[in-house]
Amino acid sequence: MNPAETTTQLGQPNATAILFFLLFVGVTLAITYWAARKTKTTSEFFAAGGGVSAAQNGFALAGDYMSAASFLGIAGLVATSGFDGLIYSVGWLVGWPVVTFLIAEPLRNLGKYTFADVVAYRLKQTPVRLSAAVGTLTVVSFYLIAQMVGAGNLIHLLFGLSYEAAVVIVGAVMILYVLFGGMIATTWVQIVKAVLLLAGATGLAGMVLSRFGFSPLRLFNEAATQYGAEVLAPGKLVNNPLEAISLGVALMFGTAGLPHILMRFYTVPDAKAARSSVFYATGLIGYFYLVTFILGFGASVLVGRQAITGVDKGGNMAAPMLAEVVGGTGFLGFISAVAFATILAVVAGLTLSGAAALSHDLWSSVVRKGQAPEAEQLKVARLASLFLGVLAIILGVVFKGQNVAFMVGLAFAIAASANFPALLLSMAWKKFTTNGAVASMLTGAISSVLFIFLSPTVQVDLLGNTSALFPLRNPGVITIPLAFIVGAAVSLLFPEHESAARFAEVKHRMHVGVPQPVPAVAAVAPKPAEGPPRPAATGSEAKA
């Protein structure tokens, strides 16, 4: 079976794509109008009032996580590199058991809106929240740049619009979602997007397999016939074992440190629903990544690697080109609109998590010391959303034409190094202190940014130098242990008796969701609270 002739409609206005795009935007704006009428408090703006069911949150988590990088990027990597393209999907998927067993329940029981609530629960509020906000906003900014630049390039190819117009459209629609509908609108946008993406990818995979008698083995054999047996073996994309380990740990633990993912656990009513939502999300995401494997090999066989890289060097148009080959321009239009919806939903989630860091962590907790009235908090939250939306548009335009693939890896590396170690140590280690948390988060953020800047990804691929000072493309295997070690060492050097004394309360609250510690003589445990109230500030915290 020979690849199809390279006569593609990419880069020309597609009536079907525009129709589906307008339909999606119309439906989601109607959802936003409905959600705006229900969004009257800060809790509803940031956490949907805790009223999202486990199944709904599972679909929303999947929608938040399955970005354009997952749909377009992994299919492109498999199409151009074969088996090794799956390393990203495996790395992203195996992070979810970590979230299930270590993060979901304690996060829901201890926090309110952001992961900084958990880290700062028994520590001094001001320094911890400032450090956490630095990591959160850095992750969100780099993730936003990657999504916005990706949106510009994607829509330029798929809809025939100019790059700048595409960036402005994505930013404007996303601002409407977040500014008026908050988490309620964002949740339903992500649910709709997840259903569309899973349906589109499943339909596309089914059309591919129909060409091979619905036998994946025949598809793989055809790929091996065209490109050699090595297409089914590892080693082409990542051939250094240490590089593979470093990339794997960054993707795995980065999942457990992404602020827009962690924020979703506050939208459900209790810890049981938080765990269940991760179960639903893991199943949906795992199925989706298996489907992208079919799409990648299908594109390499039916479209051809030369045609794919001829349109986009990174192979990101493999899935849309495959849709055109097996389903015509109409199906290309549908898949194009789904890809655009994917970017819109992810950008909305990122913006909301950044707004939570600015409004809840910095303004309400640090500047106003927890004394801001409800109306003021909501106003600041909406202003922060507007600011981040405008910033995303500006960054998308400024970084036009840049290779931003490294920014997604950077976001995961920062999340894994700056957020995850401090989050885990605060929940699991009695001797963890304020100074230790600040040192861990700043060390993880600064070292990951520095090492990636010195890596071949930036120095060789981006800047065109002949060599790099740091040999690994992803620094996770160095920066994640470094953040743990620094956090532990500083905590031991500067002990904090008050935070250690509150660890029993934290441990109890993590498991049963009760804000007060249970006396040793208590025979009956208090009834769990319906939602996690803000932890009361101790004397030292009030002074911080």
mmCIF file of N, CA and C in Angstrom, residues 284-396:
data_model
loop_
_atom_site.group_PDB
_atom_site.id
_atom_site.type_symbol
_atom_site.label_atom_id
_atom_site.label_comp_id
_atom_site.label_asym_id
_atom_site.label_seq_id
_atom_site.Cartn_x
_atom_site.Cartn_y
_atom_site.Cartn_z
ATOM 1 N N LEU A 284 -9.864 7.241 30.283
ATOM 2 C CA LEU A 284 -10.093 7.999 29.050
ATOM 3 C C LEU A 284 -8.785 8.381 28.374
ATOM 4 N N ILE A 285 -7.829 8.847 29.176
ATOM 5 C CA ILE A 285 -6.542 9.281 28.620
ATOM 6 C C ILE A 285 -5.756 8.080 28.085
ATOM 7 N N GLY A 286 -5.774 6.967 28.815
ATOM 8 C CA GLY A 286 -5.083 5.769 28.354
ATOM 9 C C GLY A 286 -5.637 5.274 27.031
ATOM 10 N N TYR A 287 -6.966 5.264 26.919
ATOM 11 C CA TYR A 287 -7.597 4.860 25.648
ATOM 12 C C TYR A 287 -7.191 5.813 24.527
ATOM 13 N N PHE A 288 -7.188 7.103 24.808
ATOM 14 C CA PHE A 288 -6.859 8.093 23.788
ATOM 15 C C PHE A 288 -5.429 7.901 23.278
ATOM 16 N N TYR A 289 -4.493 7.638 24.184
ATOM 17 C CA TYR A 289 -3.098 7.470 23.765
ATOM 18 C C TYR A 289 -2.911 6.194 22.945
ATOM 19 N N LEU A 290 -3.682 5.145 23.241
ATOM 20 C CA LEU A 290 -3.634 3.948 22.395
ATOM 21 C C LEU A 290 -4.134 4.269 20.986
ATOM 22 N N VAL A 291 -5.170 5.104 20.913
ATOM 23 C CA VAL A 291 -5.718 5.484 19.600
ATOM 24 C C VAL A 291 -4.696 6.309 18.815
ATOM 25 N N THR A 292 -3.979 7.219 19.496
ATOM 26 C CA THR A 292 -2.992 8.042 18.779
ATOM 27 C C THR A 292 -1.875 7.179 18.189
ATOM 28 N N PHE A 293 -1.600 6.048 18.797
ATOM 29 C CA PHE A 293 -0.605 5.121 18.253
ATOM 30 C C PHE A 293 -1.055 4.612 16.883
ATOM 31 N N ILE A 294 -2.347 4.270 16.786
ATOM 32 C CA ILE A 294 -2.914 3.840 15.502
ATOM 33 C C ILE A 294 -2.855 4.981 14.489
ATOM 34 N N LEU A 295 -3.189 6.191 14.944
ATOM 35 C CA LEU A 295 -3.186 7.346 14.046
ATOM 36 C C LEU A 295 -1.783 7.624 13.514
ATOM 37 N N GLY A 296 -0.774 7.522 14.388
ATOM 38 C CA GLY A 296 0.597 7.790 13.960
ATOM 39 C C GLY A 296 1.077 6.818 12.903
ATOM 40 N N PHE A 297 0.895 5.518 13.138
ATOM 41 C CA PHE A 297 1.311 4.522 12.144
ATOM 42 C C PHE A 297 0.449 4.611 10.891
ATOM 43 N N GLY A 298 -0.844 4.914 11.073
ATOM 44 C CA GLY A 298 -1.709 5.064 9.911
ATOM 45 C C GLY A 298 -1.254 6.213 9.021
ATOM 46 N N ALA A 299 -0.858 7.332 9.643
ATOM 47 C CA ALA A 299 -0.384 8.475 8.856
ATOM 48 C C ALA A 299 0.905 8.154 8.122
ATOM 49 N N SER A 300 1.821 7.443 8.792
ATOM 50 C CA SER A 300 3.101 7.123 8.148
ATOM 51 C C SER A 300 2.890 6.213 6.942
ATOM 52 N N VAL A 301 1.899 5.311 7.027
ATOM 53 C CA VAL A 301 1.650 4.373 5.934
ATOM 54 C C VAL A 301 0.782 4.989 4.831
ATOM 55 N N LEU A 302 -0.303 5.654 5.203
ATOM 56 C CA LEU A 302 -1.278 6.135 4.222
ATOM 57 C C LEU A 302 -0.945 7.517 3.667
ATOM 58 N N VAL A 303 -0.293 8.343 4.444
ATOM 59 C CA VAL A 303 0.067 9.689 3.977
ATOM 60 C C VAL A 303 1.516 9.731 3.519
ATOM 61 N N GLY A 304 2.405 9.140 4.327
ATOM 62 C CA GLY A 304 3.827 9.135 3.992
ATOM 63 C C GLY A 304 4.593 10.184 4.780
ATOM 64 N N ARG A 305 5.765 9.794 5.271
ATOM 65 C CA ARG A 305 6.549 10.708 6.102
ATOM 66 C C ARG A 305 6.989 11.949 5.336
ATOM 67 N N GLN A 306 7.338 11.777 4.079
ATOM 68 C CA GLN A 306 7.820 12.918 3.298
ATOM 69 C C GLN A 306 6.722 13.961 3.132
ATOM 70 N N ALA A 307 5.502 13.514 2.891
ATOM 71 C CA ALA A 307 4.381 14.448 2.739
ATOM 72 C C ALA A 307 4.087 15.152 4.063
ATOM 73 N N ILE A 308 4.166 14.407 5.186
ATOM 74 C CA ILE A 308 3.868 14.984 6.505
ATOM 75 C C ILE A 308 4.884 16.061 6.863
ATOM 76 N N THR A 309 6.171 15.741 6.719
ATOM 77 C CA THR A 309 7.206 16.716 7.078
ATOM 78 C C THR A 309 7.289 17.847 6.055
ATOM 79 N N GLY A 310 6.769 17.614 4.859
ATOM 80 C CA GLY A 310 6.744 18.686 3.860
ATOM 81 C C GLY A 310 5.799 19.804 4.237
ATOM 82 N N VAL A 311 4.704 19.450 4.941
ATOM 83 C CA VAL A 311 3.742 20.458 5.391
ATOM 84 C C VAL A 311 4.193 21.094 6.698
ATOM 85 N N ASP A 312 4.719 20.274 7.610
ATOM 86 C CA ASP A 312 5.173 20.761 8.918
ATOM 87 C C ASP A 312 6.359 19.899 9.347
ATOM 88 N N LYS A 313 7.514 20.537 9.582
ATOM 89 C CA LYS A 313 8.733 19.778 9.887
ATOM 90 C C LYS A 313 8.597 18.922 11.137
ATOM 91 N N GLY A 314 7.806 19.402 12.095
ATOM 92 C CA GLY A 314 7.627 18.646 13.334
ATOM 93 C C GLY A 314 6.636 17.511 13.212
ATOM 94 N N GLY A 315 5.964 17.399 12.062
ATOM 95 C CA GLY A 315 4.998 16.320 11.867
ATOM 96 C C GLY A 315 3.660 16.559 12.529
ATOM 97 N N ASN A 316 3.394 17.793 12.995
ATOM 98 C CA ASN A 316 2.186 18.055 13.764
ATOM 99 C C ASN A 316 0.894 17.974 12.949
ATOM 100 N N MET A 317 0.989 18.003 11.640
ATOM 101 C CA MET A 317 -0.211 17.923 10.807
ATOM 102 C C MET A 317 -0.511 16.496 10.351
ATOM 103 N N ALA A 318 0.133 15.505 10.957
ATOM 104 C CA ALA A 318 -0.068 14.110 10.547
ATOM 105 C C ALA A 318 -1.524 13.684 10.695
ATOM 106 N N ALA A 319 -2.143 13.968 11.845
ATOM 107 C CA ALA A 319 -3.527 13.537 12.074
ATOM 108 C C ALA A 319 -4.509 14.239 11.135
ATOM 109 N N PRO A 320 -4.459 15.569 10.958
ATOM 110 C CA PRO A 320 -5.370 16.192 9.986
ATOM 111 C C PRO A 320 -5.163 15.684 8.556
ATOM 112 N N MET A 321 -3.912 15.482 8.144
ATOM 113 C CA MET A 321 -3.657 14.973 6.801
ATOM 114 C C MET A 321 -4.205 13.556 6.638
ATOM 115 N N LEU A 322 -4.094 12.761 7.700
ATOM 116 C CA LEU A 322 -4.654 11.413 7.672
ATOM 117 C C LEU A 322 -6.176 11.475 7.547
ATOM 118 N N ALA A 323 -6.795 12.406 8.259
ATOM 119 C CA ALA A 323 -8.252 12.559 8.177
ATOM 120 C C ALA A 323 -8.688 12.890 6.759
ATOM 121 N N GLU A 324 -7.900 13.725 6.081
ATOM 122 C CA GLU A 324 -8.237 14.092 4.705
ATOM 123 C C GLU A 324 -8.112 12.899 3.772
ATOM 124 N N VAL A 325 -7.092 12.058 3.990
ATOM 125 C CA VAL A 325 -6.873 10.895 3.125
ATOM 126 C C VAL A 325 -7.994 9.874 3.275
ATOM 127 N N VAL A 326 -8.420 9.598 4.517
ATOM 128 C CA VAL A 326 -9.403 8.528 4.736
ATOM 129 C C VAL A 326 -10.849 9.021 4.718
ATOM 130 N N GLY A 327 -11.073 10.346 4.934
ATOM 131 C CA GLY A 327 -12.446 10.834 5.032
ATOM 132 C C GLY A 327 -12.769 12.046 4.191
ATOM 133 N N GLY A 328 -11.810 12.531 3.416
ATOM 134 C CA GLY A 328 -12.063 13.683 2.556
ATOM 135 C C GLY A 328 -11.973 15.009 3.292
ATOM 136 N N THR A 329 -12.244 16.090 2.568
ATOM 137 C CA THR A 329 -12.093 17.425 3.146
ATOM 138 C C THR A 329 -13.112 17.695 4.248
ATOM 139 N N GLY A 330 -14.281 17.050 4.187
ATOM 140 C CA GLY A 330 -15.277 17.227 5.239
ATOM 141 C C GLY A 330 -14.777 16.720 6.577
ATOM 142 N N PHE A 331 -14.186 15.527 6.576
ATOM 143 C CA PHE A 331 -13.644 14.972 7.816
ATOM 144 C C PHE A 331 -12.422 15.760 8.269
ATOM 145 N N LEU A 332 -11.629 16.240 7.316
ATOM 146 C CA LEU A 332 -10.506 17.123 7.654
ATOM 147 C C LEU A 332 -11.027 18.354 8.409
ATOM 148 N N GLY A 333 -12.142 18.909 7.941
ATOM 149 C CA GLY A 333 -12.718 20.067 8.619
ATOM 150 C C GLY A 333 -13.146 19.763 10.033
ATOM 151 N N PHE A 334 -13.752 18.593 10.251
ATOM 152 C CA PHE A 334 -14.186 18.212 11.601
ATOM 153 C C PHE A 334 -12.990 18.039 12.531
ATOM 154 N N ILE A 335 -11.966 17.305 12.076
ATOM 155 C CA ILE A 335 -10.777 17.078 12.903
ATOM 156 C C ILE A 335 -10.050 18.399 13.176
ATOM 157 N N SER A 336 -10.054 19.298 12.194
ATOM 158 C CA SER A 336 -9.431 20.606 12.388
ATOM 159 C C SER A 336 -10.134 21.391 13.489
ATOM 160 N N ALA A 337 -11.471 21.373 13.450
ATOM 161 C CA ALA A 337 -12.242 22.087 14.473
ATOM 162 C C ALA A 337 -12.036 21.462 15.848
ATOM 163 N N VAL A 338 -11.931 20.136 15.906
ATOM 164 C CA VAL A 338 -11.666 19.453 17.179
ATOM 165 C C VAL A 338 -10.307 19.875 17.740
ATOM 166 N N ALA A 339 -9.303 19.955 16.850
ATOM 167 C CA ALA A 339 -7.971 20.388 17.294
ATOM 168 C C ALA A 339 -8.018 21.804 17.847
ATOM 169 N N PHE A 340 -8.788 22.682 17.210
ATOM 170 C CA PHE A 340 -8.922 24.052 17.682
ATOM 171 C C PHE A 340 -9.644 24.087 19.027
ATOM 172 N N ALA A 341 -10.700 23.276 19.166
ATOM 173 C CA ALA A 341 -11.416 23.189 20.441
ATOM 174 C C ALA A 341 -10.492 22.701 21.550
ATOM 175 N N THR A 342 -9.591 21.790 21.194
ATOM 176 C CA THR A 342 -8.622 21.266 22.151
ATOM 177 C C THR A 342 -7.771 22.389 22.729
ATOM 178 N N ILE A 343 -7.280 23.251 21.870
ATOM 179 C CA ILE A 343 -6.435 24.355 22.327
ATOM 180 C C ILE A 343 -7.232 25.327 23.189
ATOM 181 N N LEU A 344 -8.455 25.660 22.773
ATOM 182 C CA LEU A 344 -9.288 26.588 23.528
ATOM 183 C C LEU A 344 -9.521 26.097 24.955
ATOM 184 N N ALA A 345 -9.855 24.822 25.108
ATOM 185 C CA ALA A 345 -10.175 24.285 26.429
ATOM 186 C C ALA A 345 -8.949 24.280 27.338
ATOM 187 N N VAL A 346 -7.790 23.888 26.796
ATOM 188 C CA VAL A 346 -6.571 23.835 27.609
ATOM 189 C C VAL A 346 -6.139 25.234 28.028
ATOM 190 N N VAL A 347 -6.219 26.192 27.113
ATOM 191 C CA VAL A 347 -5.830 27.571 27.437
ATOM 192 C C VAL A 347 -6.744 28.137 28.519
ATOM 193 N N ALA A 348 -8.044 27.809 28.487
ATOM 194 C CA ALA A 348 -8.973 28.279 29.515
ATOM 195 C C ALA A 348 -8.586 27.738 30.888
ATOM 196 N N GLY A 349 -8.243 26.446 30.962
ATOM 197 C CA GLY A 349 -7.822 25.855 32.238
ATOM 198 C C GLY A 349 -6.541 26.462 32.768
ATOM 199 N N LEU A 350 -5.588 26.714 31.874
ATOM 200 C CA LEU A 350 -4.326 27.332 32.276
ATOM 201 C C LEU A 350 -4.552 28.742 32.815
ATOM 202 N N THR A 351 -5.384 29.506 32.132
ATOM 203 C CA THR A 351 -5.644 30.876 32.552
ATOM 204 C C THR A 351 -6.309 30.916 33.922
ATOM 205 N N LEU A 352 -7.230 29.999 34.158
ATOM 206 C CA LEU A 352 -7.916 29.962 35.445
ATOM 207 C C LEU A 352 -6.954 29.630 36.587
ATOM 208 N N SER A 353 -6.024 28.698 36.354
ATOM 209 C CA SER A 353 -5.061 28.361 37.408
ATOM 210 C C SER A 353 -4.104 29.517 37.671
ATOM 211 N N GLY A 354 -3.711 30.234 36.629
ATOM 212 C CA GLY A 354 -2.870 31.410 36.826
ATOM 213 C C GLY A 354 -3.603 32.505 37.581
ATOM 214 N N ALA A 355 -4.893 32.699 37.260
ATOM 215 C CA ALA A 355 -5.698 33.693 37.967
ATOM 216 C C ALA A 355 -5.854 33.333 39.440
ATOM 217 N N ALA A 356 -5.953 32.038 39.741
ATOM 218 C CA ALA A 356 -6.055 31.603 41.139
ATOM 219 C C ALA A 356 -4.772 31.934 41.899
ATOM 220 N N ALA A 357 -3.623 31.751 41.251
ATOM 221 C CA ALA A 357 -2.348 32.084 41.902
ATOM 222 C C ALA A 357 -2.265 33.580 42.190
ATOM 223 N N LEU A 358 -2.671 34.397 41.228
ATOM 224 C CA LEU A 358 -2.603 35.852 41.406
ATOM 225 C C LEU A 358 -3.615 36.339 42.437
ATOM 226 N N SER A 359 -4.844 35.854 42.327
ATOM 227 C CA SER A 359 -5.916 36.361 43.176
ATOM 228 C C SER A 359 -5.915 35.732 44.568
ATOM 229 N N HIS A 360 -5.952 34.400 44.620
ATOM 230 C CA HIS A 360 -6.077 33.705 45.905
ATOM 231 C C HIS A 360 -4.758 33.659 46.678
ATOM 232 N N ASP A 361 -3.681 33.244 45.999
ATOM 233 C CA ASP A 361 -2.403 33.072 46.702
ATOM 234 C C ASP A 361 -1.725 34.406 47.014
ATOM 235 N N LEU A 362 -1.712 35.311 46.036
ATOM 236 C CA LEU A 362 -0.976 36.565 46.229
ATOM 237 C C LEU A 362 -1.852 37.669 46.836
ATOM 238 N N TRP A 363 -2.968 37.997 46.193
ATOM 239 C CA TRP A 363 -3.762 39.121 46.679
ATOM 240 C C TRP A 363 -4.487 38.805 47.999
ATOM 241 N N SER A 364 -5.317 37.767 47.993
ATOM 242 C CA SER A 364 -6.147 37.493 49.168
ATOM 243 C C SER A 364 -5.332 37.026 50.369
ATOM 244 N N SER A 365 -4.348 36.130 50.133
ATOM 245 C CA SER A 365 -3.629 35.520 51.250
ATOM 246 C C SER A 365 -2.399 36.310 51.688
ATOM 247 N N VAL A 366 -1.683 36.924 50.734
ATOM 248 C CA VAL A 366 -0.445 37.632 51.079
ATOM 249 C C VAL A 366 -0.699 39.121 51.310
ATOM 250 N N VAL A 367 -1.317 39.782 50.329
ATOM 251 C CA VAL A 367 -1.529 41.235 50.444
ATOM 252 C C VAL A 367 -2.600 41.561 51.485
ATOM 253 N N ARG A 368 -3.735 40.849 51.420
ATOM 254 C CA ARG A 368 -4.852 41.161 52.314
ATOM 255 C C ARG A 368 -4.905 40.278 53.557
ATOM 256 N N LYS A 369 -3.932 39.374 53.714
ATOM 257 C CA LYS A 369 -3.827 38.524 54.912
ATOM 258 C C LYS A 369 -5.128 37.757 55.208
ATOM 259 N N GLY A 370 -5.815 37.329 54.147
ATOM 260 C CA GLY A 370 -7.041 36.561 54.328
ATOM 261 C C GLY A 370 -8.242 37.377 54.731
ATOM 262 N N GLN A 371 -8.166 38.712 54.666
ATOM 263 C CA GLN A 371 -9.256 39.580 55.117
ATOM 264 C C GLN A 371 -10.046 40.205 53.959
ATOM 265 N N ALA A 372 -9.787 39.800 52.710
ATOM 266 C CA ALA A 372 -10.480 40.403 51.567
ATOM 267 C C ALA A 372 -11.938 39.954 51.535
ATOM 268 N N PRO A 373 -12.882 40.895 51.370
ATOM 269 C CA PRO A 373 -14.298 40.513 51.242
ATOM 270 C C PRO A 373 -14.525 39.662 49.991
ATOM 271 N N GLU A 374 -15.616 38.917 49.984
ATOM 272 C CA GLU A 374 -15.932 38.018 48.872
ATOM 273 C C GLU A 374 -16.013 38.761 47.541
ATOM 274 N N ALA A 375 -16.701 39.907 47.534
ATOM 275 C CA ALA A 375 -16.857 40.663 46.288
ATOM 276 C C ALA A 375 -15.505 41.137 45.756
ATOM 277 N N GLU A 376 -14.619 41.530 46.651
ATOM 278 C CA GLU A 376 -13.285 41.982 46.238
ATOM 279 C C GLU A 376 -12.481 40.832 45.651
ATOM 280 N N GLN A 377 -12.555 39.645 46.285
ATOM 281 C CA GLN A 377 -11.832 38.481 45.777
ATOM 282 C C GLN A 377 -12.289 38.127 44.368
ATOM 283 N N LEU A 378 -13.608 38.166 44.141
ATOM 284 C CA LEU A 378 -14.138 37.808 42.831
ATOM 285 C C LEU A 378 -13.718 38.835 41.784
ATOM 286 N N LYS A 379 -13.713 40.117 42.162
ATOM 287 C CA LYS A 379 -13.300 41.174 41.239
ATOM 288 C C LYS A 379 -11.838 41.015 40.855
ATOM 289 N N VAL A 380 -10.982 40.744 41.846
ATOM 290 C CA VAL A 380 -9.552 40.558 41.579
ATOM 291 C C VAL A 380 -9.332 39.316 40.718
ATOM 292 N N ALA A 381 -10.107 38.259 40.968
ATOM 293 C CA ALA A 381 -9.982 37.034 40.185
ATOM 294 C C ALA A 381 -10.297 37.295 38.714
ATOM 295 N N ARG A 382 -11.337 38.073 38.458
ATOM 296 C CA ARG A 382 -11.705 38.360 37.068
ATOM 297 C C ARG A 382 -10.692 39.290 36.408
ATOM 298 N N LEU A 383 -10.174 40.252 37.158
ATOM 299 C CA LEU A 383 -9.135 41.123 36.607
ATOM 300 C C LEU A 383 -7.872 40.319 36.283
ATOM 301 N N ALA A 384 -7.519 39.365 37.167
ATOM 302 C CA ALA A 384 -6.354 38.508 36.918
ATOM 303 C C ALA A 384 -6.561 37.659 35.671
ATOM 304 N N SER A 385 -7.783 37.156 35.469
ATOM 305 C CA SER A 385 -8.090 36.367 34.266
ATOM 306 C C SER A 385 -7.933 37.207 33.011
ATOM 307 N N LEU A 386 -8.452 38.436 33.059
ATOM 308 C CA LEU A 386 -8.338 39.335 31.910
ATOM 309 C C LEU A 386 -6.876 39.648 31.610
ATOM 310 N N PHE A 387 -6.100 39.905 32.668
ATOM 311 C CA PHE A 387 -4.672 40.202 32.496
ATOM 312 C C PHE A 387 -3.938 39.030 31.848
ATOM 313 N N LEU A 388 -4.201 37.808 32.332
ATOM 314 C CA LEU A 388 -3.522 36.632 31.788
ATOM 315 C C LEU A 388 -3.968 36.348 30.353
ATOM 316 N N GLY A 389 -5.237 36.610 30.047
ATOM 317 C CA GLY A 389 -5.708 36.411 28.680
ATOM 318 C C GLY A 389 -5.024 37.349 27.699
ATOM 319 N N VAL A 390 -4.917 38.631 28.079
ATOM 320 C CA VAL A 390 -4.226 39.596 27.225
ATOM 321 C C VAL A 390 -2.744 39.242 27.111
ATOM 322 N N LEU A 391 -2.143 38.829 28.225
ATOM 323 C CA LEU A 391 -0.726 38.425 28.215
ATOM 324 C C LEU A 391 -0.512 37.231 27.278
ATOM 325 N N ALA A 392 -1.438 36.275 27.289
ATOM 326 C CA ALA A 392 -1.318 35.104 26.414
ATOM 327 C C ALA A 392 -1.337 35.518 24.946
ATOM 328 N N ILE A 393 -2.220 36.462 24.595
ATOM 329 C CA ILE A 393 -2.279 36.943 23.207
ATOM 330 C C ILE A 393 -0.966 37.623 22.825
ATOM 331 N N ILE A 394 -0.446 38.495 23.716
ATOM 332 C CA ILE A 394 0.805 39.210 23.426
ATOM 333 C C ILE A 394 1.957 38.236 23.263
ATOM 334 N N LEU A 395 2.071 37.270 24.182
ATOM 335 C CA LEU A 395 3.160 36.290 24.107
ATOM 336 C C LEU A 395 3.048 35.455 22.831
ATOM 337 N N GLY A 396 1.813 35.085 22.464
ATOM 338 C CA GLY A 396 1.617 34.309 21.244
ATOM 339 C C GLY A 396 2.092 35.050 20.009
#
